[in-house]
């Protein structure tokens, strides 16, 4: 088995057929790749459609579990995957038809630990490329070099990994949290020795306004602090410019958490402020930034951690671009 496509499923009855259809519409023998569907306790009719596909295609297997979240579903799929390489595909997205033969050929002939592919956002039938990597197409780099060249996107489905690389480096997803990709990918890329770049658009991200990554949920702010804290711990094991990359991820996580505080009720906000105060050490990464506005924000938030969400929103209103 050369490749395992792992698809967690939870309440995606409107999208799962499109996703699975793209995964079976391939130019690779079904004996060479498998599709592992992890039913994460879905409450709708998603598995009805999955079962129909599984009856027709022998390389589709179904794993059932109670609802534990995307990370746990990915970890479960990884634990049973038979392929030499694994690709985590989200159930409301889809992949290019007849792409697997070329991807698998690259993975094996270049002896890769990972393959970074290009993706596009799809909204109202408009396809918008996410990242231009044309000058790196076909180039084999280390994961650190990918980061240094600013061509990495932390979204997990954009990278196909060698399964043994993940196992040997004990790389799993932090369970029970949102934004697990932001915690996982920086750890993975620091270890990667051979990553090839594919500039062809292979993966399509449906801009679903109801997806867990785009919906408003106060829990996300608490989880972002957990992710930032985990990255801070990992920062102790990295060196060189990679420290700066991790620091930027931490700053982004903390500011996103502070932004989300405005959607909390009074009790949630009080608990969040207590949590921020406990994690005020994270503001040291702001102070170390080369951007003066982050330095000032970091100093003020460290001194007045309990009101850091108010400080952030002041900076957001007057100093930060809307896409910071």
Coordinates of C-alpha atoms in Angstrom, one line a residue:
X1 CA 0.0 0.0 0.0
X2 CA 1.6 3.3 -1.1
X3 CA -0.8 5.9 0.1
X4 CA -3.4 6.3 2.8
X5 CA -6.0 9.1 2.5
X6 CA -7.4 9.8 5.9
X7 CA -10.8 11.6 6.0
X8 CA -12.4 12.4 9.4
X9 CA -16.2 12.8 9.1
X10 CA -18.5 14.7 11.3
X11 CA -21.8 16.3 10.1
X12 CA -20.8 16.8 6.5
X13 CA -23.6 15.2 4.6
X14 CA -23.7 18.1 2.1
X15 CA -20.0 17.7 1.2
X16 CA -18.8 14.1 1.8
X17 CA -20.0 12.8 -1.6
X18 CA -17.9 15.4 -3.5
X19 CA -14.9 14.7 -1.3
X20 CA -15.1 10.9 -1.8
X21 CA -15.8 11.2 -5.5
X22 CA -12.6 13.2 -6.0
X23 CA -10.6 10.6 -4.0
X24 CA -11.8 7.6 -6.0
X25 CA -11.6 9.4 -9.4
X26 CA -7.9 8.7 -9.6
X27 CA -5.4 7.1 -12.0
X28 CA -3.8 4.9 -9.4
X29 CA -4.7 1.3 -8.9
X30 CA -7.0 0.7 -5.9
X31 CA -4.5 -1.9 -4.7
X32 CA -2.0 0.9 -4.3
X33 CA -4.0 3.4 -2.2
X34 CA -6.6 3.3 0.5
X35 CA -9.2 5.7 1.8
X36 CA -9.7 5.5 5.6
X37 CA -12.9 7.2 6.7
X38 CA -13.1 7.9 10.4
X39 CA -16.6 8.4 11.6
X40 CA -16.2 10.8 14.5
X41 CA -19.7 10.2 15.9
X42 CA -21.4 12.1 13.1
X43 CA -25.1 12.9 13.8
X44 CA -26.4 13.4 10.3
X45 CA -26.6 11.2 7.2
X46 CA -22.9 11.4 6.3
X47 CA -22.2 7.8 6.8
X48 CA -25.0 6.7 4.6
X49 CA -23.2 8.2 1.7
X50 CA -19.8 6.9 2.9
X51 CA -21.3 3.4 3.1
X52 CA -22.6 3.6 -0.5
X53 CA -19.0 4.4 -1.7
X54 CA -17.5 1.7 0.5
X55 CA -19.8 -0.9 -1.1
X56 CA -18.6 0.1 -4.6
X57 CA -14.9 0.7 -3.8
X58 CA -13.0 -2.0 -2.0
X59 CA -10.2 0.3 -0.9
X60 CA -12.5 2.3 1.4
X61 CA -12.5 1.3 5.0
X62 CA -14.6 2.8 7.8
X63 CA -13.5 3.4 11.4
X64 CA -16.2 4.3 14.0
X65 CA -15.6 6.2 17.2
X66 CA -17.5 8.5 19.6
X67 CA -17.2 12.2 18.8
X68 CA -13.7 13.2 20.0
X69 CA -12.9 16.0 17.5
X70 CA -10.8 16.3 14.3
X71 CA -7.4 15.7 16.0
X72 CA -8.5 12.4 17.6
X73 CA -10.0 11.3 14.3
X74 CA -6.8 12.0 12.4
X75 CA -4.8 10.2 15.1
X76 CA -7.1 7.2 14.9
X77 CA -6.8 7.1 11.1
X78 CA -3.1 7.3 11.3
X79 CA -2.9 4.4 13.7
X80 CA -4.6 2.1 11.3
X81 CA -3.2 3.5 8.0
X82 CA -1.4 0.9 5.8
X83 CA 0.2 3.2 3.3
X84 CA 3.8 4.2 3.2
X85 CA 2.6 7.8 3.0
X86 CA -0.5 9.5 4.5
X87 CA -2.6 12.4 3.4
X88 CA -5.1 14.0 5.7
X89 CA -8.0 15.3 3.7
X90 CA -10.8 17.3 5.2
X91 CA -14.3 16.1 4.4
X92 CA -15.7 19.3 3.1
X93 CA -12.8 19.8 0.7
X94 CA -11.7 17.8 -2.4
X95 CA -8.6 16.9 -4.4
X96 CA -7.8 17.1 -8.1
X97 CA -9.0 14.2 -10.3
X98 CA -6.2 11.9 -11.6
X99 CA -3.5 13.4 -9.4
X100 CA -2.4 10.5 -7.3
X101 CA -0.2 8.7 -9.9
X102 CA 2.0 11.8 -10.3
X103 CA 2.1 12.5 -6.6
X104 CA 3.0 8.9 -5.6
X105 CA 5.7 8.9 -8.4
X106 CA 7.3 12.0 -6.9
X107 CA 7.1 10.6 -3.3
X108 CA 9.0 7.4 -4.3
X109 CA 11.4 8.5 -6.9
X110 CA 12.6 11.5 -4.9
X111 CA 12.6 9.4 -1.6
X112 CA 10.6 12.1 0.2
X113 CA 9.7 12.6 3.8
X114 CA 7.0 14.9 2.7
X115 CA 5.4 16.6 -0.4
X116 CA 4.1 20.2 -0.1
X117 CA 1.3 20.7 -2.5
X118 CA -0.5 23.8 -3.7
X119 CA -4.1 24.6 -2.9
X120 CA -6.9 27.0 -3.8
X121 CA -9.9 28.4 -2.0
X122 CA -13.2 27.9 -3.6
X123 CA -16.1 30.3 -2.9
X124 CA -19.2 30.9 -5.1
X125 CA -17.5 28.9 -7.9
X126 CA -14.4 31.2 -7.8
X127 CA -11.1 29.4 -7.5
X128 CA -8.4 31.5 -5.9
X129 CA -4.8 30.2 -5.5
X130 CA -3.6 30.4 -2.0
X131 CA 0.2 30.5 -2.4
X132 CA 2.6 30.9 -5.4
X133 CA 5.5 28.5 -5.2
X134 CA 6.4 28.5 -9.0
X135 CA 10.1 29.1 -8.5
X136 CA 10.4 26.2 -6.1
X137 CA 8.4 23.7 -8.1
X138 CA 10.2 20.4 -8.1
X139 CA 12.8 21.5 -5.6
X140 CA 13.7 19.3 -2.7
X141 CA 14.4 21.2 0.5
X142 CA 14.5 20.6 4.2
X143 CA 11.5 21.6 6.3
X144 CA 13.5 24.4 7.8
X145 CA 14.4 25.8 4.4
X146 CA 10.7 25.7 3.5
X147 CA 10.0 27.9 6.5
X148 CA 13.0 30.2 5.8
X149 CA 11.7 30.8 2.2
X150 CA 8.2 31.7 3.5
X151 CA 6.4 29.1 1.4
X152 CA 4.8 27.1 4.2
X153 CA 1.2 27.0 5.0
X154 CA 0.4 25.3 8.3
X155 CA -2.8 23.7 7.0
X156 CA -2.2 20.0 7.4
X157 CA -3.9 18.7 4.2
X158 CA -1.4 20.7 2.1
X159 CA 1.4 18.2 3.0
X160 CA 1.6 14.5 2.3
X161 CA 3.8 12.8 4.9
X162 CA 5.8 9.6 5.1
X163 CA 4.1 7.6 7.8
X164 CA 7.3 6.3 9.2
X165 CA 8.6 9.9 9.6
X166 CA 5.5 10.7 11.7
X167 CA 5.9 7.6 13.8
X168 CA 9.6 7.8 14.4
X169 CA 9.3 11.5 15.5
X170 CA 6.2 10.8 17.7
X171 CA 4.2 13.4 15.7
X172 CA 0.5 13.3 16.6
X173 CA -2.2 15.9 16.8
X174 CA -3.0 17.6 20.0
X175 CA -6.5 16.3 20.8
X176 CA -9.5 18.2 22.1
X177 CA -8.5 21.6 20.7
X178 CA -9.2 23.8 17.7
X179 CA -6.2 25.1 15.6
X180 CA -4.4 21.8 15.9
X181 CA -2.7 22.4 12.6
X182 CA -0.9 25.4 14.0
X183 CA 0.5 23.3 16.8
X184 CA 1.4 20.2 14.6
X185 CA 2.9 21.7 11.4
X186 CA 5.8 23.7 13.0
X187 CA 6.9 20.7 14.9
X188 CA 6.8 18.5 11.8
X189 CA 8.6 20.8 9.5
X190 CA 11.5 21.3 11.9
X191 CA 12.3 17.6 11.6
X192 CA 11.7 17.1 7.8
X193 CA 14.9 16.4 5.8
X194 CA 13.5 16.0 2.3
X195 CA 10.4 18.0 1.2
X196 CA 9.5 18.5 -2.4
X197 CA 7.4 21.3 -3.7
X198 CA 4.5 20.9 -6.1
X199 CA 3.2 24.2 -7.4
X200 CA 0.3 22.6 -9.3
X201 CA -3.1 23.1 -7.6
X202 CA -4.0 19.7 -6.2
X203 CA -6.2 20.5 -3.2
X204 CA -9.4 22.6 -3.1
X205 CA -10.6 24.3 0.1
X206 CA -14.3 24.9 0.3
X207 CA -14.9 28.2 2.1
X208 CA -17.7 26.7 4.2
X209 CA -18.9 29.5 6.6
X210 CA -20.2 26.8 9.0
X211 CA -17.0 24.8 9.2
X212 CA -15.3 24.6 12.6
X213 CA -12.4 26.7 11.4
X214 CA -14.6 29.6 10.4
X215 CA -17.4 29.6 13.0
X216 CA -17.3 31.7 16.1
X217 CA -16.7 29.7 19.3
X218 CA -15.3 31.1 22.6
X219 CA -13.5 27.8 23.1
X220 CA -11.2 28.7 20.3
X221 CA -9.6 31.5 22.3
X222 CA -8.9 29.1 25.2
X223 CA -7.5 26.5 22.8
X224 CA -5.3 29.1 21.1
X225 CA -3.6 29.7 24.4
X226 CA -3.0 26.0 24.8
X227 CA -1.5 25.8 21.3
X228 CA 0.7 28.9 22.0
X229 CA 1.9 27.4 25.2
X230 CA 2.7 24.1 23.5
X231 CA 4.7 26.0 20.8
X232 CA 6.5 27.9 23.5
X233 CA 7.6 24.6 25.1
X234 CA 8.8 23.4 21.7
X235 CA 10.7 26.6 21.1
X236 CA 13.2 25.4 23.7
X237 CA 14.2 22.6 21.2
X238 CA 14.7 24.7 18.1
X239 CA 17.5 27.0 17.0
X240 CA 18.4 29.7 14.6
X241 CA 15.8 31.5 12.5
X242 CA 13.3 28.8 13.4
X243 CA 12.9 30.4 16.8
X244 CA 11.6 33.5 15.0
X245 CA 9.1 31.4 13.0
X246 CA 7.7 29.7 16.2
X247 CA 7.6 33.1 17.9
X248 CA 5.5 34.6 15.0
X249 CA 3.1 31.6 15.3
X250 CA 2.7 32.2 19.0
X251 CA 2.0 35.9 18.5
X252 CA -0.6 35.1 15.9
X253 CA -2.3 32.6 18.3
X254 CA -2.4 34.9 21.2
X255 CA -3.8 37.8 19.2
X256 CA -6.4 35.6 17.6
X257 CA -7.3 34.5 21.1
X258 CA -7.6 38.1 22.3
X259 CA -9.7 38.9 19.2
X260 CA -12.1 36.1 20.0
X261 CA -12.7 37.5 23.6
X262 CA -15.1 40.1 22.2
X263 CA -17.6 37.3 21.4
X264 CA -17.6 35.9 25.0
X265 CA -20.2 36.6 27.7
X266 CA -19.1 38.1 31.0
X267 CA -18.4 34.8 32.7
X268 CA -16.4 33.4 29.8
X269 CA -14.5 36.6 29.5
X270 CA -13.6 36.5 33.2
X271 CA -12.3 33.0 32.9
X272 CA -10.4 33.9 29.8
X273 CA -8.8 36.8 31.5
X274 CA -7.7 34.6 34.3
X275 CA -6.2 32.2 31.8
X276 CA -4.4 35.0 30.0
X277 CA -2.9 36.2 33.3
X278 CA -1.6 32.6 34.0
X279 CA 0.0 32.6 30.5
X280 CA 1.3 36.1 30.4
X281 CA 4.8 34.7 29.8
X282 CA 3.6 34.4 26.2
X283 CA 3.9 38.1 25.8
X284 CA 7.7 37.8 25.9
X285 CA 7.5 36.7 22.3
X286 CA 5.9 40.1 21.4
X287 CA 8.7 42.0 23.2
X288 CA 11.3 40.1 21.1
X289 CA 9.5 40.9 17.8
X290 CA 11.1 43.1 15.2
X291 CA 7.8 45.0 14.8
X292 CA 7.6 47.9 17.2
X293 CA 3.8 47.7 17.5
X294 CA 4.0 44.1 18.8
X295 CA 6.7 45.2 21.3
X296 CA 4.5 47.9 22.8
X297 CA 1.5 45.6 22.8
X298 CA 3.5 42.9 24.5
X299 CA 4.8 45.2 27.2
X300 CA 1.4 46.6 28.0
X301 CA -0.3 43.2 28.0
X302 CA 2.4 41.7 30.3
X303 CA 2.0 44.6 32.8
X304 CA -1.8 44.5 32.6
X305 CA -2.5 40.9 31.6
X306 CA -6.0 40.8 33.0
X307 CA -7.1 43.6 30.6
X308 CA -5.0 42.4 27.6
X309 CA -8.0 41.8 25.5
X310 CA -8.9 45.5 25.8
X311 CA -5.4 46.5 25.0
X312 CA -5.4 44.3 21.9
X313 CA -8.6 45.7 20.6
X314 CA -7.2 49.2 21.0
X315 CA -4.2 48.2 18.9
X316 CA -6.4 46.4 16.4
X317 CA -8.6 49.5 15.9
X318 CA -5.8 52.0 15.5
X319 CA -2.6 50.2 14.4
X320 CA -3.1 46.8 12.9
X321 CA -4.1 46.1 9.3
X322 CA -7.2 44.0 9.2
X323 CA -5.4 40.9 7.9
X324 CA -2.6 40.9 10.5

